[in-house]
Amino acid sequence: MLRLAILVALCSAASCYESYDEYKILRVNVGSAADHQNILSLESEDLLKIFMESRSGHADVLVSPENLAECQEYFQSHGQGFSVLVGDVGAEIRKERRGMLQAAPVAKGEFTYDNYHRLKIIYEHLDALAEKHSFNAETFDLPGETYKKNKIQAIRITSNVTSAESKNKPLIWLDGGIHAREWVSPSTVMYIIDSLLGEQEKDKAEQMAALINKFQFIIAPSINPDGYEYSHTKDRLWRKTRKPSGCKWNKKNWFGGCFYWRCYGVDPNRNWGADWGNAGVSTDPCSEVYPGKRAFDQKNTKMVKEYLEPLKDKLKLYVTYHSYSQLFLTPLGYTTEKPDNWEHHLKVGEAVVKAIARRNGAKYINQQSASLYPASGDSADWAHDVLGLTDSYTFELRPDEYSSYGFELPAEQILPTGQENVDGLLALIDNIEYNNMKDNALEDVEFF
């Protein structure tokens, strides 16, 4: 009876969750920009979907049973080795969803790190934290709303949060969930929020108090709420936004409709105005890396942009959390040329990955975002180039690139991912340019 109830719950009244039965994830060698372009070409022909763009010599792609033989033949003929990473993606998704459906319900305002949670639970917990820690926290919505009428809720954490003086403190921005299917990202950002307010990492109370006394943190756990909700209700592997983006291959019929079919969504991490549309993107609106018709044509990216631009003089650190591969990525993402502040980035990254490893033994790699092939239009590059921010970084969270889990990181790894990234963030803040200027260092608090 329980099994039947779970199967019924997997389908809504309108339609079932995308099954991905017998789909496979192939790990394909990528040794050059040309190899990467081969994958983009196959994606444009609807023979595969880009699952994970590795910065370490390979990419993971999602292939249906019908297209498997053709993709394998293509890779062999082009000298790109591959292996089967996951034999049945659908089976893994069903396993994950069974665990979620069987989990105990979460009371309003509560949050746990033994399961993944919907947007409503995330927002309710932020509000509960602001009510409980009213001296140090307040919630607000970024102005505007997304295509699907969702809000992007953020929490502002600093001592004496309602005072006029607190709004003049140096600012640290953190965000998560820009890619819908990367569920461990919002969970990790939530753990960081809980830790800053003393709900987690209680042994670090002194360090957290020093941080929120000096800085104001503005943190948005899910900046692609439309896509995140869709990944929970319809398609676990959805990456993009949800606004209709055009016709397949941009081809329309005589009647003004699509000759093939309509495409949905834009890659929100190719939609920012930093070298927009030039590298690592596709002009096909159905592509996983379609950057949009122009920079910031997606409401969610525009909302973040318009919120941060007036604050650029206060902004001292920008961090965006993604998954997966266990990487700490420094600017720039659209060129392999080293920026002027490269040596500083290298030093910061080394401190971060060492701090992460000390916590649970997880090995993150410190590298420039474009170390293998460039990709234009990402948010961290926009903060670096347009806002003029030296310290702008991307975390790629668990699992590592050798794991078969991919975006379906087991629930028992949510908590350690959060723990190690609290330590990583503390090391990062301790090493940012602002804290190494005269008179700005945090005193009498040892981080690492």
XYZ file of N, CA, C and O in Angstrom, residues 13 29 72 86 110 163 176 185 200 225 234 251 257 313 330 335 391 396 408 416:
80
model
N -2.059 15.488 -10.884
C -3.296 15.242 -11.628
C -3.096 15.517 -13.105
O -3.749 14.928 -13.954
N 35.544 12.842 -22.622
C 36.784 13.592 -22.532
C 36.667 14.905 -23.310
O 36.199 14.924 -24.453
N 27.644 7.579 -29.061
C 28.869 6.803 -28.858
C 29.707 6.757 -30.132
O 30.935 6.920 -30.095
N 26.410 6.783 -15.197
C 25.163 6.335 -14.577
C 24.380 5.554 -15.617
O 24.111 6.054 -16.709
N 10.581 25.713 10.379
C 11.732 24.857 10.670
C 12.473 24.513 9.375
O 11.941 24.654 8.279
N 19.180 49.590 12.342
C 19.776 50.913 12.503
C 20.259 51.467 11.169
O 20.626 50.725 10.254
N 22.503 31.370 -4.009
C 22.475 29.963 -4.410
C 21.344 29.715 -5.378
O 20.501 30.575 -5.647
N 22.872 23.435 -3.447
C 23.275 24.839 -3.352
C 22.381 25.632 -2.403
O 22.889 26.222 -1.428
N 23.364 26.891 13.891
C 24.320 25.826 13.622
C 25.714 26.339 13.961
O 25.913 27.531 14.186
N 13.975 30.944 -8.646
C 12.884 30.216 -7.985
C 11.944 29.508 -8.958
O 11.421 28.445 -8.630
N 8.181 18.917 -11.749
C 8.042 18.382 -13.102
C 9.280 17.669 -13.640
O 9.177 16.612 -14.261
N 13.677 28.655 -35.718
C 12.909 28.495 -36.961
C 11.412 28.597 -36.684
O 10.869 27.839 -35.882
N 4.179 30.514 -35.828
C 4.500 29.582 -34.750
C 5.853 28.950 -34.969
O 6.617 29.336 -35.858
N 29.605 50.233 -4.186
C 30.683 50.829 -3.387
C 30.803 50.181 -2.015
O 31.876 50.243 -1.401
N 37.870 31.038 -9.565
C 38.226 32.448 -9.513
C 38.012 33.089 -10.883
O 37.948 32.408 -11.901
N 37.723 34.088 -20.409
C 39.042 34.099 -21.023
C 40.037 33.398 -20.102
O 39.925 33.491 -18.875
N 37.089 40.555 -5.278
C 36.767 39.265 -4.656
C 35.368 38.807 -5.075
O 34.364 39.126 -4.428
N 31.739 25.349 -6.610
C 31.057 24.149 -7.110
C 31.114 23.122 -5.977
O 32.193 22.670 -5.588
N 22.020 14.681 -7.912
C 21.227 13.956 -6.910
C 22.118 13.521 -5.750
O 22.215 12.340 -5.415
N 27.303 17.597 5.815
C 28.747 17.836 5.704
C 29.119 18.858 4.634
O 30.119 19.572 4.784
